């Protein structure tokens, strides 16, 4: 099973591809190497997703290149599960993160990334980048609501990382 879009890796660096809705969020999560290490560990254990209130199904308890996972939003039988694939991972002394792409069955088409970085002054930043467009007719129909949900979840990802134990 492969991702549903051709621009694999476009959330890693550079401009996001045209023809999609773009999301960018950047928040400070701490100061110093210890904060970076703790934030990277939280990110690797799916803390943004769990902290945002999403359910998670994964074939691994930590992020791995090529790993598949699904997040679920909603309640009980109304929960909507969306499948994704980790398409890139970066593990460097002052950068850690990953990007994941949509798989068939996802309600959107596109990619999202989470990246932690340490700036020269020691501040630790968490950045979310995404590009997406509806994959289902009913998501296209409700696109304004879908964008609001995406924005709310993105904000909850950022808050979850700011609250993660550092």
XYZ file of N, CA, C and O in Angstrom:
664
model
N 0.853 -1.182 0.000
C 0.000 0.000 0.000
C 0.899 1.245 0.000
O 1.844 1.331 0.774
N 0.613 2.177 -0.888
C 1.419 3.391 -0.984
C 0.570 4.610 -0.650
O -0.653 4.561 -0.645
N 1.261 5.723 -0.392
C 0.559 6.958 -0.066
C -0.253 7.442 -1.263
O -0.029 7.026 -2.395
N -1.174 8.354 -0.978
C -2.164 8.774 -1.980
C -1.816 10.077 -2.696
O -2.684 10.690 -3.309
N -0.552 10.491 -2.640
C -0.154 11.763 -3.240
C 1.282 11.614 -3.760
O 2.051 10.794 -3.242
N 1.684 12.406 -4.764
C 3.019 12.239 -5.337
C 4.140 13.033 -4.652
O 5.305 12.725 -4.851
N 3.814 14.027 -3.843
C 4.836 14.941 -3.305
C 5.423 14.456 -1.985
O 5.565 15.207 -1.013
N 5.813 13.198 -1.931
C 6.311 12.584 -0.701
C 7.549 13.333 -0.199
O 8.484 13.585 -0.949
N 7.517 13.697 1.071
C 8.643 14.385 1.693
C 8.584 15.898 1.621
O 9.455 16.585 2.136
N 7.549 16.444 1.015
C 7.479 17.904 0.823
C 7.308 18.681 2.125
O 7.558 19.880 2.146
N 6.921 18.020 3.220
C 6.803 18.745 4.494
C 8.134 18.847 5.221
O 8.237 19.541 6.221
N 9.155 18.169 4.727
C 10.443 18.148 5.435
C 11.143 19.499 5.372
O 11.625 19.995 6.371
N 11.228 20.067 4.196
C 11.885 21.365 4.018
C 11.346 22.016 2.751
O 10.767 21.359 1.907
N 11.565 23.296 2.638
C 11.172 23.999 1.430
C 9.695 24.333 1.396
O 8.955 24.089 2.340
N 9.264 24.864 0.269
C 7.854 25.273 0.152
C 6.928 24.060 0.065
O 7.306 23.006 -0.447
N 5.731 24.246 0.568
C 4.709 23.206 0.445
C 4.141 23.254 -0.968
O 4.100 24.315 -1.591
N 3.711 22.113 -1.516
C 3.275 22.077 -2.913
C 1.969 22.840 -3.148
O 1.106 22.893 -2.278
N 1.829 23.422 -4.324
C 0.580 24.128 -4.667
C -0.566 23.138 -4.864
O -0.349 21.946 -5.061
N -1.790 23.668 -4.816
C -2.966 22.854 -5.061
C -3.529 22.188 -3.819
O -4.442 21.365 -3.921
N -2.986 22.522 -2.661
C -3.428 21.941 -1.395
C -3.680 23.063 -0.391
O -3.152 24.161 -0.527
N -4.434 22.733 0.652
C -4.564 23.617 1.808
C -3.291 23.441 2.642
O -2.860 22.317 2.892
N -2.680 24.546 3.050
C -1.432 24.488 3.815
C -1.677 24.849 5.276
O -2.470 25.745 5.571
N -0.972 24.171 6.154
C -1.010 24.460 7.585
C 0.425 24.578 8.072
O 1.266 23.729 7.752
N 0.681 25.627 8.838
C 1.987 25.813 9.485
C 1.733 26.333 10.896
O 0.993 27.283 11.082
N 2.363 25.715 11.871
C 2.266 26.182 13.242
C 3.633 25.977 13.866
O 4.259 24.924 13.679
N 4.110 26.954 14.625
C 5.423 26.859 15.279
C 5.282 27.416 16.680
O 4.833 28.550 16.853
N 5.637 26.603 17.690
C 5.538 27.029 19.083
C 6.805 26.654 19.836
O 7.445 25.639 19.541
N 7.125 27.477 20.814
C 8.270 27.205 21.692
C 7.826 26.172 22.721
O 6.774 26.306 23.319
N 8.683 25.146 22.922
C 8.339 24.103 23.885
C 9.332 23.972 25.029
O 9.100 23.206 25.953
N 10.435 24.698 24.985
C 11.395 24.583 26.076
C 12.693 25.287 25.782
O 12.821 26.012 24.790
N 13.652 25.039 26.671
C 14.963 25.667 26.582
C 16.026 24.641 26.928
O 15.926 23.967 27.956
N 17.026 24.502 26.076
C 18.176 23.663 26.364
C 18.076 22.240 25.841
O 17.023 21.766 25.405
N 19.234 21.571 25.922
C 19.353 20.222 25.362
C 18.475 19.208 26.097
O 17.889 18.325 25.478
N 18.364 19.331 27.418
C 17.528 18.391 28.174
C 16.065 18.509 27.739
O 15.365 17.497 27.592
N 15.603 19.729 27.515
C 14.223 19.934 27.046
C 14.038 19.337 25.654
O 13.013 18.708 25.374
N 15.035 19.510 24.781
C 14.966 18.936 23.439
C 14.888 17.406 23.507
O 14.048 16.785 22.846
N 15.749 16.810 24.311
C 15.771 15.353 24.437
C 14.437 14.821 24.943
O 13.897 13.836 24.422
N 13.875 15.472 25.955
C 12.589 15.048 26.503
C 11.461 15.242 25.482
O 10.591 14.385 25.338
N 11.489 16.367 24.778
C 10.457 16.631 23.768
C 10.556 15.619 22.620
O 9.535 15.135 22.125
N 11.777 15.283 22.213
C 11.959 14.293 21.145
C 11.432 12.927 21.579
O 10.782 12.223 20.798
N 11.666 12.561 22.828
C 11.155 11.283 23.335
C 9.628 11.288 23.335
O 8.986 10.301 22.954
N 9.024 12.400 23.746
C 7.555 12.510 23.745
C 7.010 12.435 22.323
O 6.013 11.758 22.060
N 7.666 13.119 21.404
C 7.227 13.112 20.009
C 7.324 11.699 19.425
O 6.422 11.238 18.732
N 8.399 10.992 19.740
C 8.596 9.634 19.231
C 7.562 8.656 19.773
O 7.292 7.630 19.151
N 6.956 8.976 20.924
C 5.944 8.102 21.541
C 4.522 8.552 21.222
O 3.589 8.203 21.925
N 4.354 9.362 20.179
C 3.030 9.777 19.719
C 2.327 10.746 20.674
O 1.110 10.840 20.690
N 3.077 11.491 21.476
C 2.467 12.389 22.452
C 1.579 13.471 21.823
O 0.531 13.782 22.386
N 1.937 14.059 20.674
C 1.032 15.071 20.099
C -0.349 14.500 19.779
O -1.364 15.138 20.067
N -0.379 13.298 19.215
C -1.663 12.698 18.859
C -2.482 12.378 20.113
O -3.663 12.729 20.198
N -1.852 11.727 21.068
C -2.573 11.376 22.295
C -2.985 12.630 23.066
O -4.095 12.706 23.584
N -2.081 13.594 23.153
C -2.374 14.832 23.865
C -3.454 15.663 23.199
O -4.118 16.473 23.857
N -3.644 15.458 21.904
C -4.691 16.176 21.176
C -6.045 15.496 21.331
O -7.041 15.975 20.802
N -6.074 14.368 22.049
C -7.337 13.673 22.263
C -7.677 12.652 21.202
O -8.795 12.143 21.170
N -6.728 12.343 20.331
C -6.966 11.350 19.291
C -6.654 9.953 19.830
O -5.792 9.786 20.687
N -7.339 8.970 19.321
C -6.990 7.576 19.589
C -5.908 7.198 18.575
O -5.836 7.773 17.486
N -5.100 6.225 18.940
C -4.002 5.841 18.066
C -3.920 4.332 17.972
O -3.993 3.628 18.980
N -3.778 3.847 16.749
C -3.470 2.443 16.477
C -2.161 2.454 15.698
O -2.061 3.141 14.688
N -1.188 1.693 16.154
C 0.101 1.684 15.480
C 0.717 0.303 15.522
O 0.471 -0.466 16.453
N 1.549 0.012 14.528
C 2.274 -1.250 14.531
C 3.577 -1.132 15.324
O 4.353 -2.062 15.382
N 3.819 0.028 15.946
C 5.021 0.244 16.760
C 4.691 1.210 17.895
O 3.848 2.087 17.726
N 5.355 1.036 19.026
C 5.089 1.940 20.134
C 5.892 3.233 20.035
O 5.751 4.120 20.866
N 6.740 3.327 19.019
C 7.425 4.589 18.752
C 7.531 4.781 17.235
O 7.413 3.831 16.473
N 7.728 5.998 16.839
C 7.792 6.366 15.422
C 8.957 5.650 14.733
O 10.075 5.640 15.255
N 8.680 5.036 13.583
C 9.719 4.407 12.782
C 9.436 4.662 11.301
O 8.276 4.694 10.885
N 10.479 4.845 10.533
C 10.331 5.038 9.092
C 9.623 3.826 8.502
O 9.977 2.679 8.780
N 8.577 4.076 7.721
C 7.798 3.001 7.120
C 6.714 2.457 8.034
O 5.949 1.585 7.618
N 6.633 2.983 9.248
C 5.613 2.538 10.192
C 4.228 3.007 9.768
O 4.062 4.113 9.260
N 3.259 2.162 9.982
C 1.873 2.506 9.673
C 1.145 2.773 10.983
O 1.395 2.117 11.983
N 0.234 3.732 10.927
C -0.595 4.016 12.085
C -1.904 4.621 11.620
O -2.022 5.057 10.480
N -2.866 4.611 12.505
C -4.152 5.264 12.244
C -4.505 6.092 13.458
O -4.258 5.677 14.590
N -5.075 7.250 13.209
C -5.613 8.042 14.300
C -7.119 8.049 14.167
O -7.667 7.963 13.067
N -7.768 8.117 15.312
C -9.215 8.116 15.332
C -9.736 9.340 16.051
O -9.256 9.694 17.119
N -10.697 9.988 15.433
C -11.345 11.132 16.044
C -12.840 10.839 16.112
O -13.393 10.254 15.193
N -13.452 11.222 17.203
C -14.872 10.956 17.389
C -15.091 10.116 18.627
O -14.196 9.952 19.453
N -16.281 9.558 18.747
C -16.656 8.799 19.935
C -17.264 7.462 19.529
O -18.127 7.409 18.641
N -16.814 6.400 20.189
C -17.397 5.071 20.011
C -17.552 4.673 18.556
O -16.604 4.782 17.777
N -18.763 4.252 18.162
C -18.968 3.798 16.787
C -18.925 4.952 15.776
O -18.860 4.718 14.581
N -18.938 6.180 16.266
C -18.826 7.335 15.371
C -17.370 7.756 15.163
O -17.101 8.763 14.533
N -16.450 6.995 15.722
C -15.025 7.318 15.571
C -14.602 7.058 14.129
O -14.903 6.012 13.557
N -13.901 8.006 13.558
C -13.393 7.911 12.190
C -11.897 7.619 12.261
O -11.130 8.398 12.831
N -11.484 6.477 11.714
C -10.073 6.079 11.703
C -9.453 6.438 10.354
O -10.036 6.145 9.320
N -8.282 7.068 10.400
C -7.608 7.471 9.163
C -6.191 6.888 9.129
O -5.390 7.129 10.023
N -5.872 6.100 8.088
C -4.577 5.424 8.009
C -3.477 6.298 7.415
O -3.695 7.063 6.475
N -2.269 6.166 8.004
C -1.114 6.969 7.576
C 0.151 6.114 7.568
O 0.204 5.054 8.189
N 1.170 6.623 6.894
C 2.462 5.962 6.777
C 3.561 6.977 7.080
O 3.542 8.081 6.527
N 4.522 6.607 7.921
C 5.672 7.478 8.203
C 6.565 7.458 6.963
O 7.091 6.417 6.579
N 6.730 8.627 6.317
C 7.476 8.691 5.057
C 8.872 9.277 5.218
O 9.702 9.129 4.318
N 9.140 9.968 6.312
C 10.499 10.427 6.588
C 10.691 10.632 8.089
O 9.734 10.886 8.807
N 11.924 10.444 8.519
C 12.314 10.661 9.911
C 13.657 11.368 9.898
O 14.529 11.029 9.093
N 13.826 12.342 10.763
C 15.122 12.989 10.933
C 15.504 12.891 12.410
O 14.694 13.182 13.285
N 16.710 12.388 12.658
C 17.250 12.284 14.020
C 18.655 12.857 13.989
O 19.587 12.195 13.556
N 18.767 14.088 14.438
C 20.047 14.798 14.459
C 20.241 15.359 15.866
O 19.275 15.430 16.640
N 21.456 15.800 16.210
C 21.680 16.324 17.562
C 20.750 17.480 17.954
O 20.416 17.618 19.129
N 20.320 18.286 16.990
C 19.470 19.430 17.319
C 18.177 19.486 16.494
O 17.522 20.516 16.433
N 17.839 18.355 15.873
C 16.572 18.255 15.128
C 16.043 16.832 15.237
O 16.792 15.873 15.089
N 14.758 16.733 15.512
C 14.112 15.424 15.519
C 12.694 15.610 15.007
O 11.998 16.554 15.399
N 12.262 14.694 14.169
C 10.889 14.769 13.710
C 10.598 13.734 12.640
O 11.438 12.922 12.279
N 9.373 13.828 12.149
C 8.944 12.883 11.131
C 7.793 13.476 10.332
O 7.122 14.407 10.756
N 7.592 12.900 9.163
C 6.462 13.256 8.312
C 5.669 12.013 7.994
O 6.231 10.921 7.880
N 4.352 12.176 7.895
C 3.512 11.031 7.563
C 2.542 11.415 6.466
O 2.081 12.544 6.377
N 2.279 10.433 5.625
C 1.399 10.648 4.493
C 0.136 9.816 4.598
O 0.089 8.817 5.317
N -0.858 10.257 3.859
C -2.153 9.577 3.865
C -2.111 8.309 3.019
O -1.476 8.258 1.973
N -2.802 7.307 3.511
C -2.955 6.042 2.794
C -4.386 5.935 2.260
O -5.266 6.684 2.708
N -4.631 5.021 1.320
C -6.010 4.818 0.860
C -6.932 4.559 2.058
O -6.573 3.834 2.981
N -8.094 5.195 2.034
C -9.031 5.096 3.141
C -9.036 6.336 4.021
O -9.954 6.543 4.810
N -8.008 7.165 3.894
C -7.958 8.431 4.639
C -8.954 9.393 4.002
O -9.210 9.332 2.802
N -9.529 10.289 4.799
C -10.512 11.237 4.272
C -9.860 12.406 3.545
O -10.546 13.183 2.881
N -8.536 12.537 3.673
C -7.803 13.591 2.980
C -6.651 12.980 2.210
O -6.306 11.812 2.402
N -6.047 13.793 1.372
C -4.859 13.416 0.606
C -3.788 14.423 1.000
O -4.026 15.633 0.938
N -2.620 13.938 1.418
C -1.557 14.866 1.746
C -0.599 14.335 2.787
O -0.531 13.134 3.045
N 0.152 15.265 3.369
C 1.233 14.923 4.282
C 1.265 15.920 5.427
O 0.910 17.087 5.256
N 1.693 15.451 6.587
C 1.837 16.310 7.759
C 3.153 15.961 8.430
O 3.587 14.810 8.387
N 3.796 16.959 9.038
C 5.056 16.691 9.719
C 5.111 17.385 11.064
O 4.464 18.415 11.286
N 5.900 16.793 11.939
C 6.199 17.329 13.262
C 7.719 17.394 13.371
O 8.386 16.373 13.197
N 8.250 18.572 13.659
C 9.703 18.718 13.728
C 10.092 19.565 14.927
O 9.583 20.680 15.113
N 10.998 19.041 15.739
C 11.593 19.775 16.854
C 12.960 20.263 16.428
O 13.692 19.547 15.736
N 13.307 21.462 16.851
C 14.647 21.973 16.552
C 15.121 22.858 17.695
O 14.325 23.458 18.420
N 16.442 22.917 17.842
C 17.067 23.768 18.845
C 17.704 24.938 18.110
O 18.508 24.733 17.194
N 17.334 26.146 18.494
C 17.904 27.342 17.876
C 19.239 27.670 18.537
O 19.533 27.163 19.630
N 20.078 28.521 17.915
C 21.388 28.836 18.480
C 21.361 29.310 19.947
O 22.259 28.999 20.708
N 20.319 30.001 20.381
C 20.219 30.442 21.770
C 19.746 29.360 22.725
O 19.616 29.592 23.927
N 19.450 28.156 22.206
C 19.021 27.048 23.050
C 17.515 26.854 23.137
O 17.057 25.888 23.757
N 16.730 27.747 22.536
C 15.275 27.568 22.562
C 14.883 26.358 21.711
O 15.417 26.156 20.624
N 13.926 25.586 22.225
C 13.435 24.401 21.525
C 12.077 24.745 20.929
O 11.176 25.204 21.627
N 11.953 24.513 19.630
C 10.730 24.841 18.891
C 10.126 23.586 18.290
O 10.852 22.676 17.859
N 8.808 23.565 18.244
C 8.036 22.486 17.638
C 7.277 23.080 16.466
O 6.541 24.054 16.622
N 7.474 22.496 15.284
C 6.826 23.001 14.081
C 5.968 21.919 13.444
O 6.393 20.771 13.321
N 4.778 22.316 13.042
C 3.855 21.441 12.333
C 3.682 22.027 10.933
O 3.421 23.221 10.793
N 3.854 21.195 9.928
C 3.640 21.606 8.533
C 2.771 20.553 7.872
O 2.963 19.367 8.096
N 1.824 21.002 7.076
C 0.952 20.050 6.404
C 0.431 20.624 5.099
O 0.300 21.836 4.945
N 0.145 19.720 4.189
C -0.616 20.075 2.990
C -1.652 18.976 2.789
O -1.381 17.800 3.015
N -2.854 19.397 2.436
C -3.915 18.402 2.278
C -5.035 18.946 1.407
O -5.186 20.150 1.217
N -5.813 17.993 0.905
C -7.062 18.310 0.208
C -8.001 17.135 0.426
O -7.555 16.014 0.721
N -9.284 17.366 0.296
C -10.256 16.293 0.552
C -10.081 15.102 -0.385
O -9.804 15.267 -1.573
N -10.261 13.910 0.167
C -10.212 12.687 -0.635
C -11.603 12.117 -0.869
O -11.797 11.313 -1.765
N -12.542 12.529 -0.063
C -13.903 11.998 -0.140
C -14.859 13.121 -0.525
O -14.678 14.267 -0.134
N -15.922 12.791 -1.234
C -16.886 13.795 -1.684
C -17.511 14.530 -0.499
O -17.721 15.734 -0.557
N -17.794 13.804 0.574
C -18.462 14.421 1.716
C -17.520 15.334 2.493
O -17.966 16.266 3.158
N -16.196 15.104 2.389
C -15.228 16.028 2.993
C -15.148 17.292 2.138
O -15.074 18.397 2.664
N -15.200 17.131 0.811
C -15.228 18.310 -0.074
C -16.453 19.155 0.214
O -16.383 20.375 0.274
N -17.571 18.493 0.384
C -18.818 19.188 0.672
C -18.721 19.966 1.993
O -19.185 21.095 2.094
N -18.112 19.360 2.979
C -17.968 20.011 4.284
C -16.588 20.602 4.504
O -16.125 20.710 5.641
N -15.913 21.007 3.419
C -14.533 21.474 3.511
C -14.318 22.606 4.526
O -13.326 22.582 5.248
N -15.207 23.604 4.616
C -14.977 24.635 5.643
C -14.936 24.050 7.056
O -14.096 24.436 7.863
N -15.790 23.083 7.328
C -15.791 22.442 8.649
C -14.526 21.589 8.802
O -13.895 21.595 9.865
N -14.136 20.895 7.750
C -12.931 20.069 7.801
C -11.702 20.921 8.100
O -10.835 20.520 8.894
N -11.615 22.105 7.512
C -10.487 23.004 7.783
C -10.497 23.482 9.229
O -9.449 23.606 9.862
N -11.675 23.745 9.768
C -11.779 24.148 11.180
C -11.331 23.011 12.097
O -10.618 23.248 13.075
N -11.747 21.795 11.786
C -11.331 20.640 12.589
C -9.818 20.467 12.500
O -9.145 20.266 13.515
N -9.266 20.584 11.298
C -7.825 20.444 11.121
C -7.077 21.507 11.921
O -6.084 21.210 12.579
N -7.545 22.735 11.896
C -6.911 23.813 12.651
C -6.985 23.551 14.152
O -6.007 23.739 14.876
N -8.131 23.091 14.627
C -8.296 22.798 16.053
C -7.366 21.667 16.488
O -6.727 21.749 17.544
N -7.274 20.611 15.681
C -6.395 19.498 16.018
C -4.937 19.951 15.991
O -4.148 19.586 16.868
N -4.571 20.770 15.024
C -3.208 21.295 14.951
C -2.879 22.091 16.213
O -1.795 21.944 16.788
N -3.799 22.925 16.650
C -3.584 23.682 17.890
C -3.419 22.738 19.084
O -2.590 22.985 19.968
N -4.204 21.666 19.102
C -4.100 20.710 20.214
C -2.780 19.943 20.164
O -2.203 19.623 21.210
N -2.270 19.643 18.966
C -0.929 19.037 18.844
C 0.102 19.952 19.503
O 0.947 19.506 20.277
N 0.045 21.240 19.144
C 1.023 22.203 19.665
C 0.924 22.305 21.192
O 1.953 22.275 21.890
N -0.277 22.397 21.714
C -0.456 22.487 23.160
C 0.011 21.224 23.868
O 0.585 21.269 24.950
N -0.235 20.066 23.253
C 0.206 18.810 23.840
C 1.725 18.784 23.977
O 2.250 18.335 25.001
N 2.431 19.273 22.976
C 3.899 19.295 23.058
C 4.382 20.348 24.057
O 5.390 20.128 24.720
N 3.671 21.442 24.192
C 4.067 22.429 25.190
C 3.842 21.915 26.606
O 4.542 22.309 27.518
N 2.868 21.013 26.771
C 2.572 20.462 28.099
C 3.326 19.159 28.377
O 3.287 18.663 29.500
N 3.969 18.594 27.358
C 4.674 17.331 27.548
C 5.729 17.506 28.635
O 6.357 18.568 28.735
N 5.908 16.492 29.463
C 6.904 16.618 30.548
C 8.307 16.784 29.975
O 8.811 15.912 29.294
N 8.842 17.949 30.230
C 10.207 18.229 29.770
C 11.086 18.309 30.987
O 12.005 18.795 31.228
